[in-house]
């Protein structure tokens, strides 16, 4: 059973950067596809980014392409989401996710079995 603990959220002004972290335990981290979803206030969960178990392949939602970068450190069992040039519309609860079936390309919440508890990111204008 994989457990995920995400952290790094906060209240920031538009234009600044923030890095989220996701620490994984209970599984073989190098077998996990890792990703991030977000849920803005009053809306459904939206795909943000994913990275393959090897780290060689990444995918991004259209609204964050060119601003966000996902990465992973397999030696530390941790994934990261670097968020640059934050905008008020990036305000959401951000969730770290994982899939242990060596499947890559999922952009729907139901394609990920493991979820972190969520970390709030609020961007003021």
JSON list of C-alpha atoms in Angstrom, two decimals:
[
{"chain": "A", "resi": 1, "resn": "UNK", "atom": "CA", "xyz": [0.00, 0.00, 0.00]},
{"chain": "A", "resi": 2, "resn": "UNK", "atom": "CA", "xyz": [1.46, 3.31, -1.08]},
{"chain": "A", "resi": 3, "resn": "UNK", "atom": "CA", "xyz": [1.15, 6.36, 1.16]},
{"chain": "A", "resi": 4, "resn": "UNK", "atom": "CA", "xyz": [1.68, 9.87, -0.16]},
{"chain": "A", "resi": 5, "resn": "UNK", "atom": "CA", "xyz": [2.32, 13.02, 1.83]},
{"chain": "A", "resi": 6, "resn": "UNK", "atom": "CA", "xyz": [2.24, 16.24, -0.13]},
{"chain": "A", "resi": 7, "resn": "UNK", "atom": "CA", "xyz": [3.48, 19.57, 1.17]},
{"chain": "A", "resi": 8, "resn": "UNK", "atom": "CA", "xyz": [4.75, 22.99, 0.18]},
{"chain": "A", "resi": 9, "resn": "UNK", "atom": "CA", "xyz": [1.57, 24.93, -0.44]},
{"chain": "A", "resi": 10, "resn": "UNK", "atom": "CA", "xyz": [0.91, 28.42, 0.83]},
{"chain": "A", "resi": 11, "resn": "UNK", "atom": "CA", "xyz": [-0.37, 31.92, 0.17]},
{"chain": "A", "resi": 12, "resn": "UNK", "atom": "CA", "xyz": [1.68, 33.77, -2.44]},
{"chain": "A", "resi": 13, "resn": "UNK", "atom": "CA", "xyz": [1.36, 36.74, -4.76]},
{"chain": "A", "resi": 14, "resn": "UNK", "atom": "CA", "xyz": [0.91, 36.41, -8.49]},
{"chain": "A", "resi": 15, "resn": "UNK", "atom": "CA", "xyz": [4.13, 36.02, -10.43]},
{"chain": "A", "resi": 16, "resn": "UNK", "atom": "CA", "xyz": [6.15, 34.19, -7.82]},
{"chain": "A", "resi": 17, "resn": "UNK", "atom": "CA", "xyz": [7.25, 30.57, -7.72]},
{"chain": "A", "resi": 18, "resn": "UNK", "atom": "CA", "xyz": [6.42, 27.73, -5.37]},
{"chain": "A", "resi": 19, "resn": "UNK", "atom": "CA", "xyz": [7.60, 24.12, -5.17]},
{"chain": "A", "resi": 20, "resn": "UNK", "atom": "CA", "xyz": [5.41, 21.30, -3.95]},
{"chain": "A", "resi": 21, "resn": "UNK", "atom": "CA", "xyz": [6.83, 18.02, -2.66]},
{"chain": "A", "resi": 22, "resn": "UNK", "atom": "CA", "xyz": [5.35, 14.57, -2.43]},
{"chain": "A", "resi": 23, "resn": "UNK", "atom": "CA", "xyz": [6.99, 11.95, -0.21]},
{"chain": "A", "resi": 24, "resn": "UNK", "atom": "CA", "xyz": [6.03, 8.35, -0.95]},
{"chain": "A", "resi": 25, "resn": "UNK", "atom": "CA", "xyz": [6.30, 5.28, 1.24]},
{"chain": "A", "resi": 26, "resn": "UNK", "atom": "CA", "xyz": [5.05, 1.72, 1.33]},
{"chain": "A", "resi": 27, "resn": "UNK", "atom": "CA", "xyz": [5.88, 0.78, -2.23]},
{"chain": "A", "resi": 28, "resn": "UNK", "atom": "CA", "xyz": [8.71, 0.67, -4.75]},
{"chain": "A", "resi": 29, "resn": "UNK", "atom": "CA", "xyz": [8.99, 4.30, -5.73]},
{"chain": "A", "resi": 30, "resn": "UNK", "atom": "CA", "xyz": [10.85, 3.59, -8.98]},
{"chain": "A", "resi": 31, "resn": "UNK", "atom": "CA", "xyz": [7.83, 1.57, -10.17]},
{"chain": "A", "resi": 32, "resn": "UNK", "atom": "CA", "xyz": [5.37, 4.43, -9.64]},
{"chain": "A", "resi": 33, "resn": "UNK", "atom": "CA", "xyz": [4.02, 6.86, -12.16]},
{"chain": "A", "resi": 34, "resn": "UNK", "atom": "CA", "xyz": [3.70, 10.08, -10.15]},
{"chain": "A", "resi": 35, "resn": "UNK", "atom": "CA", "xyz": [1.46, 13.03, -10.85]},
{"chain": "A", "resi": 36, "resn": "UNK", "atom": "CA", "xyz": [-0.42, 16.05, -9.58]},
{"chain": "A", "resi": 37, "resn": "UNK", "atom": "CA", "xyz": [-4.06, 17.08, -9.78]},
{"chain": "A", "resi": 38, "resn": "UNK", "atom": "CA", "xyz": [-5.67, 20.22, -8.46]},
{"chain": "A", "resi": 39, "resn": "UNK", "atom": "CA", "xyz": [-9.15, 21.19, -7.39]},
{"chain": "A", "resi": 40, "resn": "UNK", "atom": "CA", "xyz": [-10.09, 24.88, -7.56]},
{"chain": "A", "resi": 41, "resn": "UNK", "atom": "CA", "xyz": [-12.84, 26.15, -5.25]},
{"chain": "A", "resi": 42, "resn": "UNK", "atom": "CA", "xyz": [-16.23, 24.88, -6.39]},
{"chain": "A", "resi": 43, "resn": "UNK", "atom": "CA", "xyz": [-14.82, 22.89, -9.31]},
{"chain": "A", "resi": 44, "resn": "UNK", "atom": "CA", "xyz": [-13.79, 19.35, -10.12]},
{"chain": "A", "resi": 45, "resn": "UNK", "atom": "CA", "xyz": [-10.31, 17.87, -10.06]},
{"chain": "A", "resi": 46, "resn": "UNK", "atom": "CA", "xyz": [-8.05, 18.87, -12.94]},
{"chain": "A", "resi": 47, "resn": "UNK", "atom": "CA", "xyz": [-4.97, 17.09, -14.27]},
{"chain": "A", "resi": 48, "resn": "UNK", "atom": "CA", "xyz": [-1.81, 19.13, -13.76]},
{"chain": "A", "resi": 49, "resn": "UNK", "atom": "CA", "xyz": [1.21, 16.95, -14.54]},
{"chain": "A", "resi": 50, "resn": "UNK", "atom": "CA", "xyz": [2.61, 13.42, -14.55]},
{"chain": "A", "resi": 51, "resn": "UNK", "atom": "CA", "xyz": [6.03, 11.81, -14.74]},
{"chain": "A", "resi": 52, "resn": "UNK", "atom": "CA", "xyz": [6.85, 8.23, -15.66]},
{"chain": "A", "resi": 53, "resn": "UNK", "atom": "CA", "xyz": [8.50, 5.79, -13.26]},
{"chain": "A", "resi": 54, "resn": "UNK", "atom": "CA", "xyz": [11.87, 6.34, -14.97]},
{"chain": "A", "resi": 55, "resn": "UNK", "atom": "CA", "xyz": [11.51, 10.09, -15.06]},
{"chain": "A", "resi": 56, "resn": "UNK", "atom": "CA", "xyz": [12.12, 10.17, -18.79]},
{"chain": "A", "resi": 57, "resn": "UNK", "atom": "CA", "xyz": [8.58, 11.10, -19.82]},
{"chain": "A", "resi": 58, "resn": "UNK", "atom": "CA", "xyz": [6.40, 13.94, -18.59]},
{"chain": "A", "resi": 59, "resn": "UNK", "atom": "CA", "xyz": [2.97, 15.28, -19.44]},
{"chain": "A", "resi": 60, "resn": "UNK", "atom": "CA", "xyz": [1.21, 18.52, -18.53]},
{"chain": "A", "resi": 61, "resn": "UNK", "atom": "CA", "xyz": [-2.25, 19.99, -18.54]},
{"chain": "A", "resi": 62, "resn": "UNK", "atom": "CA", "xyz": [-2.73, 22.76, -21.07]},
{"chain": "A", "resi": 63, "resn": "UNK", "atom": "CA", "xyz": [-3.22, 25.46, -18.45]},
{"chain": "A", "resi": 64, "resn": "UNK", "atom": "CA", "xyz": [0.21, 24.89, -16.85]},
{"chain": "A", "resi": 65, "resn": "UNK", "atom": "CA", "xyz": [2.41, 24.04, -19.84]},
{"chain": "A", "resi": 66, "resn": "UNK", "atom": "CA", "xyz": [5.52, 26.21, -19.91]},
{"chain": "A", "resi": 67, "resn": "UNK", "atom": "CA", "xyz": [5.05, 27.36, -16.30]},
{"chain": "A", "resi": 68, "resn": "UNK", "atom": "CA", "xyz": [5.08, 24.17, -14.21]},
{"chain": "A", "resi": 69, "resn": "UNK", "atom": "CA", "xyz": [7.66, 21.40, -14.15]},
{"chain": "A", "resi": 70, "resn": "UNK", "atom": "CA", "xyz": [7.34, 17.95, -12.58]},
{"chain": "A", "resi": 71, "resn": "UNK", "atom": "CA", "xyz": [10.38, 16.00, -11.44]},
{"chain": "A", "resi": 72, "resn": "UNK", "atom": "CA", "xyz": [11.31, 13.13, -9.17]},
{"chain": "A", "resi": 73, "resn": "UNK", "atom": "CA", "xyz": [14.20, 11.92, -7.06]},
{"chain": "A", "resi": 74, "resn": "UNK", "atom": "CA", "xyz": [14.03, 8.14, -6.93]},
{"chain": "A", "resi": 75, "resn": "UNK", "atom": "CA", "xyz": [16.80, 8.00, -4.33]},
{"chain": "A", "resi": 76, "resn": "UNK", "atom": "CA", "xyz": [14.65, 10.08, -1.96]},
{"chain": "A", "resi": 77, "resn": "UNK", "atom": "CA", "xyz": [11.24, 8.61, -2.88]},
{"chain": "A", "resi": 78, "resn": "UNK", "atom": "CA", "xyz": [10.02, 12.11, -3.60]},
{"chain": "A", "resi": 79, "resn": "UNK", "atom": "CA", "xyz": [8.30, 13.88, -6.47]},
{"chain": "A", "resi": 80, "resn": "UNK", "atom": "CA", "xyz": [8.18, 17.63, -6.99]},
{"chain": "A", "resi": 81, "resn": "UNK", "atom": "CA", "xyz": [6.07, 20.20, -8.78]},
{"chain": "A", "resi": 82, "resn": "UNK", "atom": "CA", "xyz": [7.88, 23.44, -9.54]},
{"chain": "A", "resi": 83, "resn": "UNK", "atom": "CA", "xyz": [5.30, 26.15, -10.18]},
{"chain": "A", "resi": 84, "resn": "UNK", "atom": "CA", "xyz": [6.54, 29.36, -11.79]},
{"chain": "A", "resi": 85, "resn": "UNK", "atom": "CA", "xyz": [4.78, 32.59, -12.68]},
{"chain": "A", "resi": 86, "resn": "UNK", "atom": "CA", "xyz": [1.79, 31.69, -10.55]},
{"chain": "A", "resi": 87, "resn": "UNK", "atom": "CA", "xyz": [-1.57, 33.20, -11.43]},
{"chain": "A", "resi": 88, "resn": "UNK", "atom": "CA", "xyz": [-4.72, 33.69, -9.33]},
{"chain": "A", "resi": 89, "resn": "UNK", "atom": "CA", "xyz": [-6.41, 30.99, -11.42]},
{"chain": "A", "resi": 90, "resn": "UNK", "atom": "CA", "xyz": [-3.84, 28.50, -10.09]},
{"chain": "A", "resi": 91, "resn": "UNK", "atom": "CA", "xyz": [-5.52, 28.76, -6.69]},
{"chain": "A", "resi": 92, "resn": "UNK", "atom": "CA", "xyz": [-6.57, 25.24, -5.70]},
{"chain": "A", "resi": 93, "resn": "UNK", "atom": "CA", "xyz": [-5.92, 22.29, -3.45]},
{"chain": "A", "resi": 94, "resn": "UNK", "atom": "CA", "xyz": [-3.10, 20.34, -5.07]},
{"chain": "A", "resi": 95, "resn": "UNK", "atom": "CA", "xyz": [-3.02, 16.56, -4.73]},
{"chain": "A", "resi": 96, "resn": "UNK", "atom": "CA", "xyz": [-0.08, 14.26, -5.33]},
{"chain": "A", "resi": 97, "resn": "UNK", "atom": "CA", "xyz": [-1.09, 10.99, -7.02]},
{"chain": "A", "resi": 98, "resn": "UNK", "atom": "CA", "xyz": [0.54, 7.68, -7.90]},
{"chain": "A", "resi": 99, "resn": "UNK", "atom": "CA", "xyz": [-0.13, 4.65, -10.07]},
{"chain": "A", "resi": 100, "resn": "UNK", "atom": "CA", "xyz": [1.73, 1.37, -9.52]},
{"chain": "A", "resi": 101, "resn": "UNK", "atom": "CA", "xyz": [0.67, -0.43, -12.72]},
{"chain": "A", "resi": 102, "resn": "UNK", "atom": "CA", "xyz": [3.48, 0.97, -14.90]},
{"chain": "A", "resi": 103, "resn": "UNK", "atom": "CA", "xyz": [0.91, 2.85, -16.92]},
{"chain": "A", "resi": 104, "resn": "UNK", "atom": "CA", "xyz": [1.63, 6.36, -18.22]},
{"chain": "A", "resi": 105, "resn": "UNK", "atom": "CA", "xyz": [-0.65, 8.83, -19.89]},
{"chain": "A", "resi": 106, "resn": "UNK", "atom": "CA", "xyz": [-3.52, 8.99, -17.46]},
{"chain": "A", "resi": 107, "resn": "UNK", "atom": "CA", "xyz": [-5.18, 12.38, -17.10]},
{"chain": "A", "resi": 108, "resn": "UNK", "atom": "CA", "xyz": [-8.32, 11.35, -15.24]},
{"chain": "A", "resi": 109, "resn": "UNK", "atom": "CA", "xyz": [-8.56, 11.09, -11.44]},
{"chain": "A", "resi": 110, "resn": "UNK", "atom": "CA", "xyz": [-9.89, 7.51, -11.59]},
{"chain": "A", "resi": 111, "resn": "UNK", "atom": "CA", "xyz": [-6.66, 6.38, -13.30]},
{"chain": "A", "resi": 112, "resn": "UNK", "atom": "CA", "xyz": [-4.66, 6.91, -10.12]},
{"chain": "A", "resi": 113, "resn": "UNK", "atom": "CA", "xyz": [-5.07, 4.63, -7.12]},
{"chain": "A", "resi": 114, "resn": "UNK", "atom": "CA", "xyz": [-3.12, 6.58, -4.53]},
{"chain": "A", "resi": 115, "resn": "UNK", "atom": "CA", "xyz": [-3.68, 10.16, -3.37]},
{"chain": "A", "resi": 116, "resn": "UNK", "atom": "CA", "xyz": [-2.03, 12.52, -0.95]},
{"chain": "A", "resi": 117, "resn": "UNK", "atom": "CA", "xyz": [-4.04, 14.53, 1.54]},
{"chain": "A", "resi": 118, "resn": "UNK", "atom": "CA", "xyz": [-3.76, 17.73, -0.50]},
{"chain": "A", "resi": 119, "resn": "UNK", "atom": "CA", "xyz": [-1.97, 21.02, 0.02]},
{"chain": "A", "resi": 120, "resn": "UNK", "atom": "CA", "xyz": [-3.60, 24.43, -0.47]},
{"chain": "A", "resi": 121, "resn": "UNK", "atom": "CA", "xyz": [-2.09, 26.91, -2.89]},
{"chain": "A", "resi": 122, "resn": "UNK", "atom": "CA", "xyz": [-3.60, 30.39, -2.89]},
{"chain": "A", "resi": 123, "resn": "UNK", "atom": "CA", "xyz": [-2.39, 33.02, -5.34]},
{"chain": "A", "resi": 124, "resn": "UNK", "atom": "CA", "xyz": [-3.41, 36.60, -4.73]},
{"chain": "A", "resi": 125, "resn": "UNK", "atom": "CA", "xyz": [-3.49, 39.24, -7.45]}
]
